[in-house]
């Protein structure tokens, strides 16, 4: 059935991830400008470092929620304290849940599912330098795989303050945007 390696599978056949689809279909002119200004090598190093930082933050949040012992730097301690302040009273149900949409043939992994004020919520952690419109489209695609979800949140880490911004991710109408992106992806890849 669903299996996460580097690919998502439906009946043994690989299907694209939500982020792969959006990355192929939605232009990011600001990223092209950034590459042009700083050069490919430097930008690749920055992106790799940012990815490692994001993975470390995600891992720390999951370990803490599961009651596992943590060792981390002062920066991570502050990030965790601020995270707990924002999510106080939340009940964490699942982390890194693999999602498969058989009807539209795509997969993805959501960061977390939590109970918030008695409602089942999809939670996407972001450690990027900003919050971008395609994040909401990504959340809409994940939500389509989880009919039990009543609300969606994006928790964005501000790396300058180590504080978290809690954003209600309104997804109405955005799944149609995702499906349009998937059509573009299919056209580009010949699928």
PDB file of C-alpha atoms in Angstrom:
ATOM      1  CA  UNK A   1       0.000   0.000   0.000  1.00  0.00           C
ATOM      2  CA  UNK A   2       1.608   3.325   1.023  1.00  0.00           C
ATOM      3  CA  UNK A   3       5.324   3.185   1.611  1.00  0.00           C
ATOM      4  CA  UNK A   4       7.751   6.047   2.036  1.00  0.00           C
ATOM      5  CA  UNK A   5      11.232   5.735   0.715  1.00  0.00           C
ATOM      6  CA  UNK A   6      12.320   8.473  -1.636  1.00  0.00           C
ATOM      7  CA  UNK A   7       9.079   7.916  -3.494  1.00  0.00           C
ATOM      8  CA  UNK A   8       5.443   7.361  -2.698  1.00  0.00           C
ATOM      9  CA  UNK A   9       3.870   4.212  -4.087  1.00  0.00           C
ATOM     10  CA  UNK A  10       0.347   3.237  -5.059  1.00  0.00           C
ATOM     11  CA  UNK A  11       0.012  -0.473  -5.839  1.00  0.00           C
ATOM     12  CA  UNK A  12       3.780  -0.634  -6.349  1.00  0.00           C
ATOM     13  CA  UNK A  13       3.845   2.287  -8.787  1.00  0.00           C
ATOM     14  CA  UNK A  14       5.665   5.507  -7.857  1.00  0.00           C
ATOM     15  CA  UNK A  15       3.593   8.689  -7.663  1.00  0.00           C
ATOM     16  CA  UNK A  16       4.896  12.236  -7.230  1.00  0.00           C
ATOM     17  CA  UNK A  17       4.949  14.042  -3.918  1.00  0.00           C
ATOM     18  CA  UNK A  18       2.979  17.202  -3.258  1.00  0.00           C
ATOM     19  CA  UNK A  19       6.197  19.228  -3.012  1.00  0.00           C
ATOM     20  CA  UNK A  20       7.548  17.772  -6.271  1.00  0.00           C
ATOM     21  CA  UNK A  21       4.326  18.703  -8.070  1.00  0.00           C
ATOM     22  CA  UNK A  22       4.273  22.236  -6.688  1.00  0.00           C
ATOM     23  CA  UNK A  23       7.992  22.745  -7.298  1.00  0.00           C
ATOM     24  CA  UNK A  24       7.612  21.795 -10.956  1.00  0.00           C
ATOM     25  CA  UNK A  25       4.449  23.802 -11.600  1.00  0.00           C
ATOM     26  CA  UNK A  26       4.678  27.011  -9.581  1.00  0.00           C
ATOM     27  CA  UNK A  27       7.298  29.534 -10.653  1.00  0.00           C
ATOM     28  CA  UNK A  28       9.413  31.156  -7.959  1.00  0.00           C
ATOM     29  CA  UNK A  29      10.937  34.257  -9.549  1.00  0.00           C
ATOM     30  CA  UNK A  30      12.305  35.457  -6.201  1.00  0.00           C
ATOM     31  CA  UNK A  31      14.360  32.269  -6.003  1.00  0.00           C
ATOM     32  CA  UNK A  32      15.773  32.843  -9.492  1.00  0.00           C
ATOM     33  CA  UNK A  33      16.749  36.401  -8.516  1.00  0.00           C
ATOM     34  CA  UNK A  34      18.410  35.086  -5.347  1.00  0.00           C
ATOM     35  CA  UNK A  35      20.406  32.510  -7.351  1.00  0.00           C
ATOM     36  CA  UNK A  36      21.428  35.198  -9.832  1.00  0.00           C
ATOM     37  CA  UNK A  37      22.553  37.536  -7.081  1.00  0.00           C
ATOM     38  CA  UNK A  38      24.556  35.028  -5.009  1.00  0.00           C
ATOM     39  CA  UNK A  39      25.537  32.275  -7.438  1.00  0.00           C
ATOM     40  CA  UNK A  40      24.506  28.648  -7.620  1.00  0.00           C
ATOM     41  CA  UNK A  41      27.207  27.188  -5.368  1.00  0.00           C
ATOM     42  CA  UNK A  42      26.575  29.583  -2.480  1.00  0.00           C
ATOM     43  CA  UNK A  43      22.800  29.208  -2.782  1.00  0.00           C
ATOM     44  CA  UNK A  44      23.059  25.404  -2.796  1.00  0.00           C
ATOM     45  CA  UNK A  45      25.156  25.556   0.401  1.00  0.00           C
ATOM     46  CA  UNK A  46      22.616  27.856   2.070  1.00  0.00           C
ATOM     47  CA  UNK A  47      19.717  25.613   1.027  1.00  0.00           C
ATOM     48  CA  UNK A  48      21.510  22.507   2.293  1.00  0.00           C
ATOM     49  CA  UNK A  49      22.226  24.167   5.640  1.00  0.00           C
ATOM     50  CA  UNK A  50      18.628  25.399   5.893  1.00  0.00           C
ATOM     51  CA  UNK A  51      17.362  21.896   5.128  1.00  0.00           C
ATOM     52  CA  UNK A  52      19.539  20.385   7.847  1.00  0.00           C
ATOM     53  CA  UNK A  53      18.332  23.018  10.322  1.00  0.00           C
ATOM     54  CA  UNK A  54      14.694  22.372   9.397  1.00  0.00           C
ATOM     55  CA  UNK A  55      15.125  18.609   9.768  1.00  0.00           C
ATOM     56  CA  UNK A  56      16.765  19.072  13.179  1.00  0.00           C
ATOM     57  CA  UNK A  57      13.911  21.308  14.365  1.00  0.00           C
ATOM     58  CA  UNK A  58      11.262  18.850  13.124  1.00  0.00           C
ATOM     59  CA  UNK A  59      13.056  15.966  14.832  1.00  0.00           C
ATOM     60  CA  UNK A  60      13.386  17.880  18.110  1.00  0.00           C
ATOM     61  CA  UNK A  61       9.676  18.754  18.167  1.00  0.00           C
ATOM     62  CA  UNK A  62       8.673  15.155  17.543  1.00  0.00           C
ATOM     63  CA  UNK A  63      11.089  13.761  20.149  1.00  0.00           C
ATOM     64  CA  UNK A  64       9.857  16.215  22.751  1.00  0.00           C
ATOM     65  CA  UNK A  65       6.195  15.444  22.061  1.00  0.00           C
ATOM     66  CA  UNK A  66       6.961  11.734  22.473  1.00  0.00           C
ATOM     67  CA  UNK A  67       8.697  12.388  25.802  1.00  0.00           C
ATOM     68  CA  UNK A  68      12.135  11.382  24.544  1.00  0.00           C
ATOM     69  CA  UNK A  69      15.270  12.817  26.142  1.00  0.00           C
ATOM     70  CA  UNK A  70      16.751  15.713  24.196  1.00  0.00           C
ATOM     71  CA  UNK A  71      20.180  17.255  24.036  1.00  0.00           C
ATOM     72  CA  UNK A  72      20.318  20.506  22.144  1.00  0.00           C
ATOM     73  CA  UNK A  73      21.933  23.904  21.909  1.00  0.00           C
ATOM     74  CA  UNK A  74      20.638  27.031  23.613  1.00  0.00           C
ATOM     75  CA  UNK A  75      19.078  28.120  20.320  1.00  0.00           C
ATOM     76  CA  UNK A  76      17.106  24.891  20.100  1.00  0.00           C
ATOM     77  CA  UNK A  77      16.127  25.169  23.754  1.00  0.00           C
ATOM     78  CA  UNK A  78      14.614  28.598  23.065  1.00  0.00           C
ATOM     79  CA  UNK A  79      12.885  27.331  19.912  1.00  0.00           C
ATOM     80  CA  UNK A  80      11.358  24.456  21.891  1.00  0.00           C
ATOM     81  CA  UNK A  81      10.248  26.676  24.782  1.00  0.00           C
ATOM     82  CA  UNK A  82       8.579  29.093  22.375  1.00  0.00           C
ATOM     83  CA  UNK A  83       6.962  26.195  20.512  1.00  0.00           C
ATOM     84  CA  UNK A  84       5.504  24.828  23.744  1.00  0.00           C
ATOM     85  CA  UNK A  85       4.166  28.258  24.587  1.00  0.00           C
ATOM     86  CA  UNK A  86       2.294  28.471  21.263  1.00  0.00           C
ATOM     87  CA  UNK A  87       1.005  24.876  21.346  1.00  0.00           C
ATOM     88  CA  UNK A  88       0.157  24.663  25.049  1.00  0.00           C
ATOM     89  CA  UNK A  89      -2.838  22.379  25.515  1.00  0.00           C
ATOM     90  CA  UNK A  90      -2.459  20.647  22.153  1.00  0.00           C
ATOM     91  CA  UNK A  91      -2.592  16.842  22.100  1.00  0.00           C
ATOM     92  CA  UNK A  92      -0.155  15.438  19.549  1.00  0.00           C
ATOM     93  CA  UNK A  93      -1.644  12.415  17.775  1.00  0.00           C
ATOM     94  CA  UNK A  94       0.815  11.613  14.968  1.00  0.00           C
ATOM     95  CA  UNK A  95       4.058  12.840  13.448  1.00  0.00           C
ATOM     96  CA  UNK A  96       5.449  12.354   9.941  1.00  0.00           C
ATOM     97  CA  UNK A  97       2.278  10.701   8.677  1.00  0.00           C
ATOM     98  CA  UNK A  98       2.595   9.378   5.131  1.00  0.00           C
ATOM     99  CA  UNK A  99      -0.399  10.298   2.992  1.00  0.00           C
ATOM    100  CA  UNK A 100      -1.535   8.780  -0.294  1.00  0.00           C
ATOM    101  CA  UNK A 101      -4.289  10.033  -2.560  1.00  0.00           C
ATOM    102  CA  UNK A 102      -5.244   7.168  -4.867  1.00  0.00           C
ATOM    103  CA  UNK A 103      -7.855   9.131  -6.809  1.00  0.00           C
ATOM    104  CA  UNK A 104      -5.467  11.900  -7.853  1.00  0.00           C
ATOM    105  CA  UNK A 105      -2.294   9.788  -7.635  1.00  0.00           C
ATOM    106  CA  UNK A 106       0.059  11.689  -5.354  1.00  0.00           C
ATOM    107  CA  UNK A 107       1.667  11.284  -1.957  1.00  0.00           C
ATOM    108  CA  UNK A 108       3.118  13.372   0.806  1.00  0.00           C
ATOM    109  CA  UNK A 109       4.122  13.449   4.440  1.00  0.00           C
ATOM    110  CA  UNK A 110       2.434  15.765   6.902  1.00  0.00           C
ATOM    111  CA  UNK A 111       4.449  16.975   9.863  1.00  0.00           C
ATOM    112  CA  UNK A 112       1.836  16.381  12.540  1.00  0.00           C
ATOM    113  CA  UNK A 113      -1.774  15.808  13.469  1.00  0.00           C
ATOM    114  CA  UNK A 114      -2.970  17.262  16.750  1.00  0.00           C
ATOM    115  CA  UNK A 115      -6.136  17.728  18.754  1.00  0.00           C
ATOM    116  CA  UNK A 116      -6.672  21.460  19.321  1.00  0.00           C
ATOM    117  CA  UNK A 117      -9.732  22.648  21.231  1.00  0.00           C
ATOM    118  CA  UNK A 118     -11.321  19.257  20.590  1.00  0.00           C
ATOM    119  CA  UNK A 119     -10.796  19.433  16.820  1.00  0.00           C
ATOM    120  CA  UNK A 120      -8.528  17.250  14.686  1.00  0.00           C
ATOM    121  CA  UNK A 121      -5.947  19.505  13.060  1.00  0.00           C
ATOM    122  CA  UNK A 122      -3.293  19.103  10.409  1.00  0.00           C
ATOM    123  CA  UNK A 123      -0.086  20.933  11.368  1.00  0.00           C
ATOM    124  CA  UNK A 124       2.714  21.841   8.968  1.00  0.00           C
ATOM    125  CA  UNK A 125       5.973  23.163  10.456  1.00  0.00           C
ATOM    126  CA  UNK A 126       7.906  25.688   8.372  1.00  0.00           C
ATOM    127  CA  UNK A 127      11.439  26.892   9.072  1.00  0.00           C
ATOM    128  CA  UNK A 128      11.864  28.885   5.859  1.00  0.00           C
ATOM    129  CA  UNK A 129      12.692  32.582   5.739  1.00  0.00           C
ATOM    130  CA  UNK A 130       9.087  33.460   4.949  1.00  0.00           C
ATOM    131  CA  UNK A 131       5.579  32.151   4.476  1.00  0.00           C
ATOM    132  CA  UNK A 132       4.654  31.702   0.828  1.00  0.00           C
ATOM    133  CA  UNK A 133       1.301  31.147  -0.927  1.00  0.00           C
ATOM    134  CA  UNK A 134       2.264  27.678  -2.156  1.00  0.00           C
ATOM    135  CA  UNK A 135       2.490  26.527   1.496  1.00  0.00           C
ATOM    136  CA  UNK A 136      -1.284  26.859   1.698  1.00  0.00           C
ATOM    137  CA  UNK A 137      -1.739  24.890  -1.529  1.00  0.00           C
ATOM    138  CA  UNK A 138       0.515  22.174  -0.075  1.00  0.00           C
ATOM    139  CA  UNK A 139      -1.623  22.005   3.067  1.00  0.00           C
ATOM    140  CA  UNK A 140      -4.795  21.815   0.932  1.00  0.00           C
ATOM    141  CA  UNK A 141      -3.382  18.783  -0.920  1.00  0.00           C
ATOM    142  CA  UNK A 142      -2.572  17.080   2.388  1.00  0.00           C
ATOM    143  CA  UNK A 143      -5.986  17.904   3.805  1.00  0.00           C
ATOM    144  CA  UNK A 144      -7.660  16.210   0.834  1.00  0.00           C
ATOM    145  CA  UNK A 145      -6.084  12.937   2.046  1.00  0.00           C
ATOM    146  CA  UNK A 146      -7.479  13.338   5.564  1.00  0.00           C
ATOM    147  CA  UNK A 147     -11.261  13.807   5.600  1.00  0.00           C
ATOM    148  CA  UNK A 148     -11.288  13.747   9.414  1.00  0.00           C
ATOM    149  CA  UNK A 149      -9.266  16.979   9.608  1.00  0.00           C
ATOM    150  CA  UNK A 150     -11.319  19.949  10.779  1.00  0.00           C
ATOM    151  CA  UNK A 151      -8.642  22.666  10.754  1.00  0.00           C
ATOM    152  CA  UNK A 152      -5.197  23.268   9.332  1.00  0.00           C
ATOM    153  CA  UNK A 153      -2.317  25.240  10.784  1.00  0.00           C
ATOM    154  CA  UNK A 154       1.072  26.365   9.581  1.00  0.00           C
ATOM    155  CA  UNK A 155       3.553  26.900  12.400  1.00  0.00           C
ATOM    156  CA  UNK A 156       6.301  29.148  11.055  1.00  0.00           C
ATOM    157  CA  UNK A 157       9.592  29.559  12.910  1.00  0.00           C
ATOM    158  CA  UNK A 158      11.101  33.042  12.806  1.00  0.00           C
ATOM    159  CA  UNK A 159      14.821  32.258  12.867  1.00  0.00           C
ATOM    160  CA  UNK A 160      15.715  35.783  13.987  1.00  0.00           C
ATOM    161  CA  UNK A 161      13.670  35.595  17.193  1.00  0.00           C
ATOM    162  CA  UNK A 162      13.382  31.787  17.545  1.00  0.00           C
ATOM    163  CA  UNK A 163       9.663  32.430  17.992  1.00  0.00           C
ATOM    164  CA  UNK A 164       6.765  30.724  16.275  1.00  0.00           C
ATOM    165  CA  UNK A 165       3.943  32.270  14.273  1.00  0.00           C
ATOM    166  CA  UNK A 166       0.702  30.272  14.304  1.00  0.00           C
ATOM    167  CA  UNK A 167      -1.179  30.696  11.027  1.00  0.00           C
ATOM    168  CA  UNK A 168      -4.640  29.316  10.372  1.00  0.00           C
ATOM    169  CA  UNK A 169      -4.313  27.718   6.947  1.00  0.00           C
ATOM    170  CA  UNK A 170      -7.591  28.342   5.159  1.00  0.00           C
ATOM    171  CA  UNK A 171      -7.628  25.838   2.303  1.00  0.00           C
ATOM    172  CA  UNK A 172     -11.006  26.444   0.669  1.00  0.00           C
ATOM    173  CA  UNK A 173     -10.596  26.496  -3.108  1.00  0.00           C
ATOM    174  CA  UNK A 174      -6.890  25.685  -2.949  1.00  0.00           C
ATOM    175  CA  UNK A 175      -7.189  21.990  -3.770  1.00  0.00           C
ATOM    176  CA  UNK A 176      -8.348  23.063  -7.232  1.00  0.00           C
ATOM    177  CA  UNK A 177      -5.128  25.089  -7.515  1.00  0.00           C
ATOM    178  CA  UNK A 178      -3.178  21.960  -6.578  1.00  0.00           C
ATOM    179  CA  UNK A 179      -5.014  19.924  -9.229  1.00  0.00           C
ATOM    180  CA  UNK A 180      -4.118  22.571 -11.820  1.00  0.00           C
ATOM    181  CA  UNK A 181      -0.480  22.322 -10.685  1.00  0.00           C
ATOM    182  CA  UNK A 182      -0.687  18.540 -11.034  1.00  0.00           C
ATOM    183  CA  UNK A 183      -1.932  18.928 -14.617  1.00  0.00           C
ATOM    184  CA  UNK A 184       1.065  21.143 -15.369  1.00  0.00           C
ATOM    185  CA  UNK A 185       3.372  18.625 -13.677  1.00  0.00           C
ATOM    186  CA  UNK A 186       1.853  15.775 -15.727  1.00  0.00           C
ATOM    187  CA  UNK A 187       2.254  17.790 -18.935  1.00  0.00           C
ATOM    188  CA  UNK A 188       5.891  18.651 -18.141  1.00  0.00           C
ATOM    189  CA  UNK A 189       6.796  15.076 -17.248  1.00  0.00           C
ATOM    190  CA  UNK A 190       4.731  13.397 -19.973  1.00  0.00           C
ATOM    191  CA  UNK A 191       2.592  11.460 -17.497  1.00  0.00           C
TER     192      UNK A 191
END
